[in-house]
Coordinates of C-alpha atoms in Angstrom, one line a residue:
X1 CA 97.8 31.9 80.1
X2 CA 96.8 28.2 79.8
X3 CA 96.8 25.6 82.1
X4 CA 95.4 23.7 85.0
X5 CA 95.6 24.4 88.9
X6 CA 99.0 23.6 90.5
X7 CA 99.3 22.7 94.3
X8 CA 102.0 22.6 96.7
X9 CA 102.4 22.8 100.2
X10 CA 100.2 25.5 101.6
X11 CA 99.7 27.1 98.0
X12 CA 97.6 26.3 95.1
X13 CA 98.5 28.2 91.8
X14 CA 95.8 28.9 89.3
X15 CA 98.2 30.2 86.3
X16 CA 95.4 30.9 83.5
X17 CA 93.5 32.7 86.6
X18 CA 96.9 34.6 87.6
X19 CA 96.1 33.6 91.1
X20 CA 98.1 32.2 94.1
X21 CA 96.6 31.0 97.0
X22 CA 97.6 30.0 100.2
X23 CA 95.6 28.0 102.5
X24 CA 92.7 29.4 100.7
X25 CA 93.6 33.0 101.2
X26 CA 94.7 35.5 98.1
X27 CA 98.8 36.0 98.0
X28 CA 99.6 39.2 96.2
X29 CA 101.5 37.9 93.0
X30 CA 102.3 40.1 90.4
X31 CA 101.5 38.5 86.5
X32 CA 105.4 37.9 86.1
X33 CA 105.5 36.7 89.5
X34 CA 102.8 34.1 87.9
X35 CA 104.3 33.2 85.2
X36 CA 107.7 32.3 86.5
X37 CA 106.1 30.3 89.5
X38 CA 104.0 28.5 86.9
X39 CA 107.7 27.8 84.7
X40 CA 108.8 26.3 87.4
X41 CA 106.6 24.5 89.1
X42 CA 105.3 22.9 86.5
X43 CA 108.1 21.4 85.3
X44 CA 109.4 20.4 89.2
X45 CA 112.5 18.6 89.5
X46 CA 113.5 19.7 86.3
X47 CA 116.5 22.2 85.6
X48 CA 115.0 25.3 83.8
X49 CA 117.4 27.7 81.9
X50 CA 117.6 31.5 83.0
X51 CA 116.4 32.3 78.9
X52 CA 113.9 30.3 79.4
X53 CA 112.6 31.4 82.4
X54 CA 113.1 35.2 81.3
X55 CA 110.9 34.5 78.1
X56 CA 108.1 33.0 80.3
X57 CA 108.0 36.5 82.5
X58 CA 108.8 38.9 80.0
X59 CA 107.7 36.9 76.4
X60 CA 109.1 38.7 73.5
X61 CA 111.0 40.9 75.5
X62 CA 114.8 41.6 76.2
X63 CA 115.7 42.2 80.0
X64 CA 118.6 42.2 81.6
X65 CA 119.3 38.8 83.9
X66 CA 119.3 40.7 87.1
X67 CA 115.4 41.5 86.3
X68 CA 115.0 37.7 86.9
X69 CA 117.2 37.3 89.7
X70 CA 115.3 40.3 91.5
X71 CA 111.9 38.4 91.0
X72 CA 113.6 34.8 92.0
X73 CA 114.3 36.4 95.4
X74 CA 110.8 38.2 96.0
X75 CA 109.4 34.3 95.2
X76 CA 111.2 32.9 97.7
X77 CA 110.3 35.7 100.0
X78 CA 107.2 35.1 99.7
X79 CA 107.0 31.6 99.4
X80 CA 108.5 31.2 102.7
X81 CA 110.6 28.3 103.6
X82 CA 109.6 24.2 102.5
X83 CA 108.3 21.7 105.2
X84 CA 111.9 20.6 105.5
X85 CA 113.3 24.2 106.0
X86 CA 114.3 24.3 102.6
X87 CA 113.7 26.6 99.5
X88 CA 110.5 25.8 97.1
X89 CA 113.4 27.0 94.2
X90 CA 116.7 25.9 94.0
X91 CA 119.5 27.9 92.2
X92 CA 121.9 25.4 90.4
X93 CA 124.9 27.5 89.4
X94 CA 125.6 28.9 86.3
X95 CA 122.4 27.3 84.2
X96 CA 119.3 28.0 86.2
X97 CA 116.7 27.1 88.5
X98 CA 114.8 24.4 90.1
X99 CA 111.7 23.6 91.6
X100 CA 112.2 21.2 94.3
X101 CA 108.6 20.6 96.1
X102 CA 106.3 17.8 95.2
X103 CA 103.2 19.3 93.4
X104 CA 99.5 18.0 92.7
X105 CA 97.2 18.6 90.1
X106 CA 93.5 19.1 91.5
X107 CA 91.2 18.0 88.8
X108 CA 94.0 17.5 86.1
X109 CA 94.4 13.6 86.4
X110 CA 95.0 11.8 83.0
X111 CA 93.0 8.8 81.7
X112 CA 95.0 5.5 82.6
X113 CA 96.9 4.5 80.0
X114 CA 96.7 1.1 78.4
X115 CA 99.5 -1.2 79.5
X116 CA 101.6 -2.4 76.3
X117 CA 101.6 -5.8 75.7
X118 CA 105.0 -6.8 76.6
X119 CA 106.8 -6.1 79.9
X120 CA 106.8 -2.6 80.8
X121 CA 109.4 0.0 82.4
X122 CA 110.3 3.1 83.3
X123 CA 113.9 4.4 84.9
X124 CA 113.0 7.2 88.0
X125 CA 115.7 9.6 88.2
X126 CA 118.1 8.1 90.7
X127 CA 118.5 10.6 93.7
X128 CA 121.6 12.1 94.9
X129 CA 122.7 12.9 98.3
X130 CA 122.6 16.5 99.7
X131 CA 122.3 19.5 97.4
X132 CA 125.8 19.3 95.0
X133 CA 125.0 19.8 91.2
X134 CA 127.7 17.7 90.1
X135 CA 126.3 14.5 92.2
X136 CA 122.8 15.5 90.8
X137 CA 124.1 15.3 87.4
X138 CA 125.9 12.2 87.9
X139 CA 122.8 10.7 89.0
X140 CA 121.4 12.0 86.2
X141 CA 123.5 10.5 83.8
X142 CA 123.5 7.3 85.2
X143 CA 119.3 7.5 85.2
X144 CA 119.7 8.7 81.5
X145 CA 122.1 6.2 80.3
X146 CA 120.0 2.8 81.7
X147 CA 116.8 4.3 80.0
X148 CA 119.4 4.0 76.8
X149 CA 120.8 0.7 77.6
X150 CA 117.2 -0.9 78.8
X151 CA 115.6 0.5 76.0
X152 CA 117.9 -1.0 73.3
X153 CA 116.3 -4.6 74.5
X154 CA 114.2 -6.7 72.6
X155 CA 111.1 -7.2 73.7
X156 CA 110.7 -4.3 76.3
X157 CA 108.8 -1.3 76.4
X158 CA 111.0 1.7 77.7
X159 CA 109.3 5.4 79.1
X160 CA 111.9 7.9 77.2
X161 CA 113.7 10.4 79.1
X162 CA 111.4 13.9 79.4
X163 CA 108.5 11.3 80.8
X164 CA 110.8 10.1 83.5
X165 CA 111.8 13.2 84.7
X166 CA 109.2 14.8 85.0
X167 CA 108.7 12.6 88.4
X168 CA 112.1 14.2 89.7
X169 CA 112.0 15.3 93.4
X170 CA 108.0 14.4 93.2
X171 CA 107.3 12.0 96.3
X172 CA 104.8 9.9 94.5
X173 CA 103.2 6.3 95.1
X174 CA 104.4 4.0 92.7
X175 CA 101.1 2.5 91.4
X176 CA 100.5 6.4 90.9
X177 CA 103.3 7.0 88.8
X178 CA 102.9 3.6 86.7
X179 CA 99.5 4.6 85.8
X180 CA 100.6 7.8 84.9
X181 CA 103.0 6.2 82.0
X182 CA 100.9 3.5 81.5
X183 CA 103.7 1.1 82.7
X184 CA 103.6 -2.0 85.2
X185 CA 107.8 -1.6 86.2
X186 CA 109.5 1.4 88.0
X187 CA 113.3 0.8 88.2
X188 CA 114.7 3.5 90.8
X189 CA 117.3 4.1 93.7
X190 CA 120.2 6.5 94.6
X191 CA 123.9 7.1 93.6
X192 CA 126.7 9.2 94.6
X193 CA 130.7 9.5 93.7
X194 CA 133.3 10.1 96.1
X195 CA 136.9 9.3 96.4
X196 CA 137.1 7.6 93.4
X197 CA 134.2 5.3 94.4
X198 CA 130.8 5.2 93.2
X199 CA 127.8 3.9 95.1
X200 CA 124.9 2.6 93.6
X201 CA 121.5 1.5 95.0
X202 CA 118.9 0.2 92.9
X203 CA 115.5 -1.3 93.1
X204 CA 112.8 -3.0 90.6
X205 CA 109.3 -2.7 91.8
X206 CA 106.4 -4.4 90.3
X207 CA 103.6 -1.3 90.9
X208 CA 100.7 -3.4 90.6
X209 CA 101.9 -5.9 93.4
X210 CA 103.7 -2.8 94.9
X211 CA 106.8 -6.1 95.1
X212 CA 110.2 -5.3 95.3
X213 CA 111.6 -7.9 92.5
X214 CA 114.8 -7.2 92.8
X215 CA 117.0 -4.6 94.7
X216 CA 121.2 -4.5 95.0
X217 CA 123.9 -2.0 96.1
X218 CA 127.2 -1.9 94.6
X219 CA 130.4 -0.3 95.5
X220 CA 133.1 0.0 93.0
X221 CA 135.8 2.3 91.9
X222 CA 134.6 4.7 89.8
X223 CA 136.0 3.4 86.3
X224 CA 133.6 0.8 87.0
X225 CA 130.6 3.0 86.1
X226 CA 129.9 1.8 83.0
X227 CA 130.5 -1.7 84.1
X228 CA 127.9 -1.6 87.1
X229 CA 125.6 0.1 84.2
X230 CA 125.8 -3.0 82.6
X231 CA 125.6 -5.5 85.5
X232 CA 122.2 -3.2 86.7
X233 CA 120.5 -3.5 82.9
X234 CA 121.6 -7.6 82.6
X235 CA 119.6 -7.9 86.0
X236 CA 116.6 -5.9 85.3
X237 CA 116.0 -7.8 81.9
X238 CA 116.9 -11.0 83.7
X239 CA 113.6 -10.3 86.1
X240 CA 111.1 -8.9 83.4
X241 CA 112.4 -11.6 80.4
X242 CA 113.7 -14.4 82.7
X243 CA 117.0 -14.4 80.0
X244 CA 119.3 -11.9 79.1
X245 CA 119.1 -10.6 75.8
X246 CA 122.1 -8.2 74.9
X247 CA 121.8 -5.8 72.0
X248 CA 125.2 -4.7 70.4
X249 CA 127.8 -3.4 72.5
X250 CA 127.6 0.8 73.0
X251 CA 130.3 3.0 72.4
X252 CA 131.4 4.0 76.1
X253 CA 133.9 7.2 77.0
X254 CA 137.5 6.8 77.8
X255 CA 137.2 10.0 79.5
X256 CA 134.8 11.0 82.7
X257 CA 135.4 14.0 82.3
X258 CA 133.9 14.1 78.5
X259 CA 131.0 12.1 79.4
X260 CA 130.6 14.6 83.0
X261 CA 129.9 17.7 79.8
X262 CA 128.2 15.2 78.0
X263 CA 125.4 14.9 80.5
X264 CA 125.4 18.7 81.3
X265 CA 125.2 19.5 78.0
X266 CA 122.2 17.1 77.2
X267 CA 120.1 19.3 79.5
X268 CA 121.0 22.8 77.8
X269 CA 119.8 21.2 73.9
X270 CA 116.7 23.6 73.4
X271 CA 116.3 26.4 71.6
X272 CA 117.1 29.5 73.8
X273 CA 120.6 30.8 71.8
X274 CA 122.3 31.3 75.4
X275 CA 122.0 27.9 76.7
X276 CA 123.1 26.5 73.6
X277 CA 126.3 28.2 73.2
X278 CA 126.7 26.8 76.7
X279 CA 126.1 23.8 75.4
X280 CA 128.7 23.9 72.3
X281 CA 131.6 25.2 74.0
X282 CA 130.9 21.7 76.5
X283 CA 130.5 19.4 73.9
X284 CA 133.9 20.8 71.6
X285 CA 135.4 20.4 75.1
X286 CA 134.4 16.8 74.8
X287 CA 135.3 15.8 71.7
X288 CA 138.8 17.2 72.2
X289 CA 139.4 15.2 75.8
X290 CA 137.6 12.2 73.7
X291 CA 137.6 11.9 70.0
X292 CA 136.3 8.4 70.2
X293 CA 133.5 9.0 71.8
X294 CA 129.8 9.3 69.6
X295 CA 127.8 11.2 71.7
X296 CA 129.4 14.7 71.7
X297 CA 129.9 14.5 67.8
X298 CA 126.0 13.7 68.2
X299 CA 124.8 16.4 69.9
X300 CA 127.0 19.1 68.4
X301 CA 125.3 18.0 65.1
X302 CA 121.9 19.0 66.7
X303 CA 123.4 22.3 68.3
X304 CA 124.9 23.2 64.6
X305 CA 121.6 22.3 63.0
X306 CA 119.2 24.1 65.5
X307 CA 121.3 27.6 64.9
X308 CA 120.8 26.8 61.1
X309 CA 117.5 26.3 60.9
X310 CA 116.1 28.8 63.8
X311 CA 118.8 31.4 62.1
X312 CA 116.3 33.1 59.8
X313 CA 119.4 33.4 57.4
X314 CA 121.6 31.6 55.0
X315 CA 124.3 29.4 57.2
X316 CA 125.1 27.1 54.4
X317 CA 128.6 26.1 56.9
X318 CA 126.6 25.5 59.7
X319 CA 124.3 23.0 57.8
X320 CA 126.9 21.2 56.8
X321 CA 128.9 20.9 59.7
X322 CA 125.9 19.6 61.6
X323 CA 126.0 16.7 58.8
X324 CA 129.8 16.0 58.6
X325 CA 129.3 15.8 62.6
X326 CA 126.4 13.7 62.3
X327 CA 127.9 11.2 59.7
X328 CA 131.2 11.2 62.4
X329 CA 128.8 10.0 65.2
X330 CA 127.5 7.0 63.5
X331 CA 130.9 5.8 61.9
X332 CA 132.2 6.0 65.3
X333 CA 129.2 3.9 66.9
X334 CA 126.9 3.0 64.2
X335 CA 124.4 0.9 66.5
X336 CA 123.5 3.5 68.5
X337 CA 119.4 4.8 67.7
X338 CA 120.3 8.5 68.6
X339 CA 123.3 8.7 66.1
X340 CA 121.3 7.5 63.3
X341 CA 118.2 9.0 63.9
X342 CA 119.9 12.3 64.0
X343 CA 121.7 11.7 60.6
X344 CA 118.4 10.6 59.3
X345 CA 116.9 14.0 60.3
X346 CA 119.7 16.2 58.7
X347 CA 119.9 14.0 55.7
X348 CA 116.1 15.0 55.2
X349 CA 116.7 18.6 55.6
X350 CA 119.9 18.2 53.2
X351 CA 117.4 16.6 50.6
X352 CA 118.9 13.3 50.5
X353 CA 115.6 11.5 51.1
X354 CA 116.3 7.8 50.4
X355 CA 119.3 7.9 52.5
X356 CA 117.6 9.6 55.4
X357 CA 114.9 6.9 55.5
X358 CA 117.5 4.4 55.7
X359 CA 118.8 5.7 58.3
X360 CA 116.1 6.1 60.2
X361 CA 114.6 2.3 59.5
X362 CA 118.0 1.6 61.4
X363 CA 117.4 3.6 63.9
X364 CA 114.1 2.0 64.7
X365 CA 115.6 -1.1 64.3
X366 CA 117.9 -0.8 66.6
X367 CA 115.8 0.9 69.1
X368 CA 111.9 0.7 68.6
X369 CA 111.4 2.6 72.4
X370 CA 113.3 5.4 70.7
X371 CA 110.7 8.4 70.6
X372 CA 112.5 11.1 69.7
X373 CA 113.2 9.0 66.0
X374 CA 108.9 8.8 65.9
X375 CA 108.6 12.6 66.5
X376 CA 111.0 12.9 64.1
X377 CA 109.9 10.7 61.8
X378 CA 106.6 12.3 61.9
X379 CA 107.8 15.7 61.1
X380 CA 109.5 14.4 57.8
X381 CA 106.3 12.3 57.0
X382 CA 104.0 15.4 56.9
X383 CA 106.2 17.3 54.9
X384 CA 106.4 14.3 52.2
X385 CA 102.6 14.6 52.5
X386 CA 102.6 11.0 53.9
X387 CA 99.8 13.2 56.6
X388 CA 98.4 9.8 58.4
X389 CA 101.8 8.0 58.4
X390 CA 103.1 11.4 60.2
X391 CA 99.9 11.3 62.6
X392 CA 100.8 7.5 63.5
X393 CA 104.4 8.0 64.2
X394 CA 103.5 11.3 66.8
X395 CA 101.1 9.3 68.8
X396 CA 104.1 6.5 69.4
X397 CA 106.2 9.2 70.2
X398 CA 103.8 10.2 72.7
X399 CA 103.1 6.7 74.3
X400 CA 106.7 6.0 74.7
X401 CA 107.2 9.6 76.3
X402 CA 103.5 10.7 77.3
X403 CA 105.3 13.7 79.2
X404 CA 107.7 14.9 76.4
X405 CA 109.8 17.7 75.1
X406 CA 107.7 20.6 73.8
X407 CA 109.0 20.1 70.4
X408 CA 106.7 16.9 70.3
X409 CA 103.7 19.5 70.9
X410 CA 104.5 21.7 67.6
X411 CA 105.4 18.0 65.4
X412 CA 101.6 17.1 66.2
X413 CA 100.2 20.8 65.6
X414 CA 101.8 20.6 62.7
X415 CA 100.5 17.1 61.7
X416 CA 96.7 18.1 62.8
X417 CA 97.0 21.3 60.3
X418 CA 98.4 18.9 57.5
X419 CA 95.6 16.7 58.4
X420 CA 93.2 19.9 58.1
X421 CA 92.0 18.9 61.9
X422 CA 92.4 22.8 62.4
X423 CA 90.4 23.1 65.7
X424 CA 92.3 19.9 66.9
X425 CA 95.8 21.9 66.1
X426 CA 94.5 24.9 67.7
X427 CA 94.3 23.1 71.1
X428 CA 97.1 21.6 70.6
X429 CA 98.8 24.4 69.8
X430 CA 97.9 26.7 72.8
X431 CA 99.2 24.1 75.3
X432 CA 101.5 24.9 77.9
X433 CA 104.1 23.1 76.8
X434 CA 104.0 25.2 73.1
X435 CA 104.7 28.2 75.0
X436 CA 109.0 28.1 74.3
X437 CA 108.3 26.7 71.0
X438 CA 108.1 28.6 67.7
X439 CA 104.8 26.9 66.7
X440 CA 102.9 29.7 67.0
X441 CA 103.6 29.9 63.4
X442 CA 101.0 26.8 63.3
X443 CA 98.8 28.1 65.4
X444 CA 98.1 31.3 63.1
X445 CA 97.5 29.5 60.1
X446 CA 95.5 27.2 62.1
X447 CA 93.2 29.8 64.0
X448 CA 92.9 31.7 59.8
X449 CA 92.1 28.3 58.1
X450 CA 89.4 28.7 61.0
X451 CA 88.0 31.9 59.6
X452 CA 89.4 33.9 63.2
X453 CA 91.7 36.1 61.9
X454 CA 92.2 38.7 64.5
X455 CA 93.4 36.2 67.0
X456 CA 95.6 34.6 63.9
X457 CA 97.0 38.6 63.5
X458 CA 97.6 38.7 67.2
X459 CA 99.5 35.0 67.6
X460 CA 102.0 36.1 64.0
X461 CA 102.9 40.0 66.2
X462 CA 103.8 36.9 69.5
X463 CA 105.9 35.1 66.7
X464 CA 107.7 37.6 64.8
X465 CA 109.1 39.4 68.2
X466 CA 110.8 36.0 68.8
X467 CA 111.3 35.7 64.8
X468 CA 111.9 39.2 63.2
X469 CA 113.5 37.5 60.1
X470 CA 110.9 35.4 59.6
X471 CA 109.6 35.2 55.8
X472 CA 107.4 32.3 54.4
X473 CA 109.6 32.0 51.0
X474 CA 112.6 31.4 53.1
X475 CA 110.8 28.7 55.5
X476 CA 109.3 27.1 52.2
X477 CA 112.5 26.9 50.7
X478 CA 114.3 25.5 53.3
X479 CA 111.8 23.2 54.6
X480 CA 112.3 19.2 53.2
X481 CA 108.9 19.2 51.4
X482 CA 108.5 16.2 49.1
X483 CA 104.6 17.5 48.4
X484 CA 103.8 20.2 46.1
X485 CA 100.1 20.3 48.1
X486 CA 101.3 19.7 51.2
X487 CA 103.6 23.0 50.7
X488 CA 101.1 25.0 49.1
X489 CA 98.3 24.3 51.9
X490 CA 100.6 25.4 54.7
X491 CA 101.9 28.5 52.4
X492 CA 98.1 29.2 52.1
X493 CA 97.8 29.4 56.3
X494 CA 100.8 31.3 56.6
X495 CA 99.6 34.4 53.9
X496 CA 96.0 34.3 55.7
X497 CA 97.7 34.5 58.9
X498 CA 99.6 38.0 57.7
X499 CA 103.1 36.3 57.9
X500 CA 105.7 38.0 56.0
X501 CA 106.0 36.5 52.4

């Protein structure tokens, strides 16, 4: 197992040395006992899904969910109790776990990144009072939707979600965290609902002058969400621009209780089957309470799309749904980034190229801080064999979220194969953050491009226990390649790799 040395508390974890230590003495930890502790804390704050955390202990393996439970418990045992009596892993009903103490990185630290050269920001999750998931995840979509809304204006540059979060529950300095995303602003603070009432706090902090710029609470009745989101984004761009710019208006629920599944349902879009189908049954629930609102339509196009194209089969009606879903989203709200950059995506995969581009110039357009559109973008560049174009638009991705998804990880392993950088993708490709991913696909024809073909046997037997239907003719096919050489160079990895034609 990869990766560096994670402390916390008494306890430093060494996952690639499957050892846990506390105050410098050996723990007994069994290798599963590892590899969930190293899920969870290196992702802290974070919500990780019980599939997720059962395919980091037992990888290409199917157990029953009480095996997980059972090996939760002897953590915490132990693990002992937090400085504040607390537990190091939270359970959060019905989706997963969480790991709530702040962690270090001995030796890990990242080169400062270069601040950009207009005013930067980045939204910390806002922090809700006591341990209640549903005021966590109303803080969370609150957090969520000003990255959205302060991201949409001209002339700022916006940290995208993942990046943000990844500072959840972490008590940090601020000049730490800012040189960390390579930002001068941190915009953070608390909220909780109640009554009908929502209470908001929020501060802007300069991190070089460690200044508070600006700082307000409000108090309103909850129907006033949306319009406190508002007020709080006019401010903020008030402070860093000195004038309020305001992009077009965004398409806003009628229903709390649509935009409450919303915001759970954001965290469950991965790849793990379970947690999707926990998703989609949230977001149909949405749409049906609101069928004016964009964003479920949005992400049910995504959920519809990832069974399709992770299904190893034929699902002509899924593929289409995800577009008629997708194309419903924009005509609903057709200046929101996500929408269109979505419909760009599955208009690529449906082979309607000129339309797909156009929709994702829009998308950029209307949202330049929008980094899931450059990972995105980069993907369908490769494929056109437009390699260096692809390579350009990952490493945006990565500025605007340096601490991203893990599907940005397999867009730029694929890139550096494209770009025949094969010891490059290989790196990139063992990461950490691969590990849920089905790039290891990439990483075999990367490590047999490299001549290593045991280790490119052994990475295909990882990938086809995840992906038993797996055949190259049916990827090839349903891949949106625009380049004959660009196809038959990855083709070429794939059959010296020993993956199934």
């Amino acid at each position: 197992m990869q990766g560096s040395r994670i402390a916390f508390g008494p306890f430093v974890l060494d996952p690639a040395a499957g050892t846990l230590l506390r105050d410098d003495v050996p723990v007994a930890l069994g290798h599963r006992g590892v590899r969930l502790l190293a899920a969870l804390a290196g992702r802290p704050g974070e919500i990780l899904g019980k599939a997720e955390l059962m395919d980091a202990a037992w990888p290409g393996t199917a157990v029953e969910e009480g095996n997980l439970t059972v090996q939760i418990a002897a953590l915490r045992k132990l693990l002992g109790p937090a400085a504040d009596g607390g537990e190091w892993i939270a359970t959060v009903p019905r989706v997963g776990y969480r790991f709530t103490g702040a962690v270090e990185r001995p030796g890990a630290q990242r080169a400062p990144l270069p601040l950009p050269a207009k005013p930067s920001i980045a939204v910390l999750p806002f922090v809700s009072p006591g341990n209640d998931p549903e005021q966590d995840a109303f803080a969370d979509g609150l957090t969520e939707d000003l990255i959205t809304d302060l991201s949409r204006i001209p002339g700022l540059f916006v940290i995208a979600r993942n990046s943000a979060f990844a500072y959840k529950g972490r008590a940090m300095d601020v000049r730490e965290i800012a040189r960390d995303l390579g930002v001068r602003y941190l915009l953070g603070g608390s909220a909780r609902r109640a009554a009908g009432r929502v209470r908001i706090n929020a501060q802007l902090v300069d991190a070089e002058s460690g200044d508070h710029l600006w700082a307000e609470r409000f108090d309103r009745g909850l129907d006033d969400i949306f319009a406190v989101q508002d007020e709080v984004t006019g401010r903020i761009v008030e402070a860093l621009l000195g004038r309020l710019r305001t992009p077009p208006p965004r398409n806003r629920p009628r229903s709390l209780e649509a935009y409450d599944l919303c915001v759970r349902a954001r965290r469950l879009m991965d790849d793990a089957p379970q947690t999707a189908r926990e998703a989609h049954l949230m977001l149909t629930r949405a749409v049906s309470l609101d069928p004016g609102y964009a964003e479920p339509y949005r992400w049910l196009a995504m959920n519809h799309w990832m069974g399709w194209v992770h299904s190893g089969g034929p699902t002509e009606v899924s593929r289409s749904l995800a577009l008629e879903l997708a194309r419903k989203a924009v005509a609903i709200d057709p200046d929101d980034a996500g929408c269109r950059w979505i419909l760009g995506y599955l208009l690529a995969y449906d082979r309607s190229f000129v339309e797909a581009e156009a929709e994702f110039a829009r998308a950029i357009e209307l949202d330049p801080n929008e980094a899931d559109a450059w990972a995105a973008m980069s993907d369908i560049a490769v494929l056109a064999g437009r390699v260096e174009e692809g390579l350009e638009h990952i490493r945006k991705a990565f500025r605007l979220n340096p601490l991203p998804a893990s599907w940005y990880y397999l867009a730029l392993g694929q890139a550096l194969y494209a770009a025949r950088d094969y010891e490059a993708a290989v790196e990139t490709l063992r990461r950490d953050e691969t590990y849920g991913t089905s790039s290891r696909r990439f990483l075999a024809a990367s490590l047999a491009q490299l001549g290593q073909v045991d280790e490119a046997r052994a990475e295909v037997e990882l990938f086809l226990v995840g992906n038993p239907d797996f055949t190259t003719s049916h990827w090839a096919a349903r891949e949106p390649f625009r380049d004959a050489a660009t196809l038959a160079h990855f083709v070429e990895g794939y059959r010296k790799a020993g993956l199934p034609d």
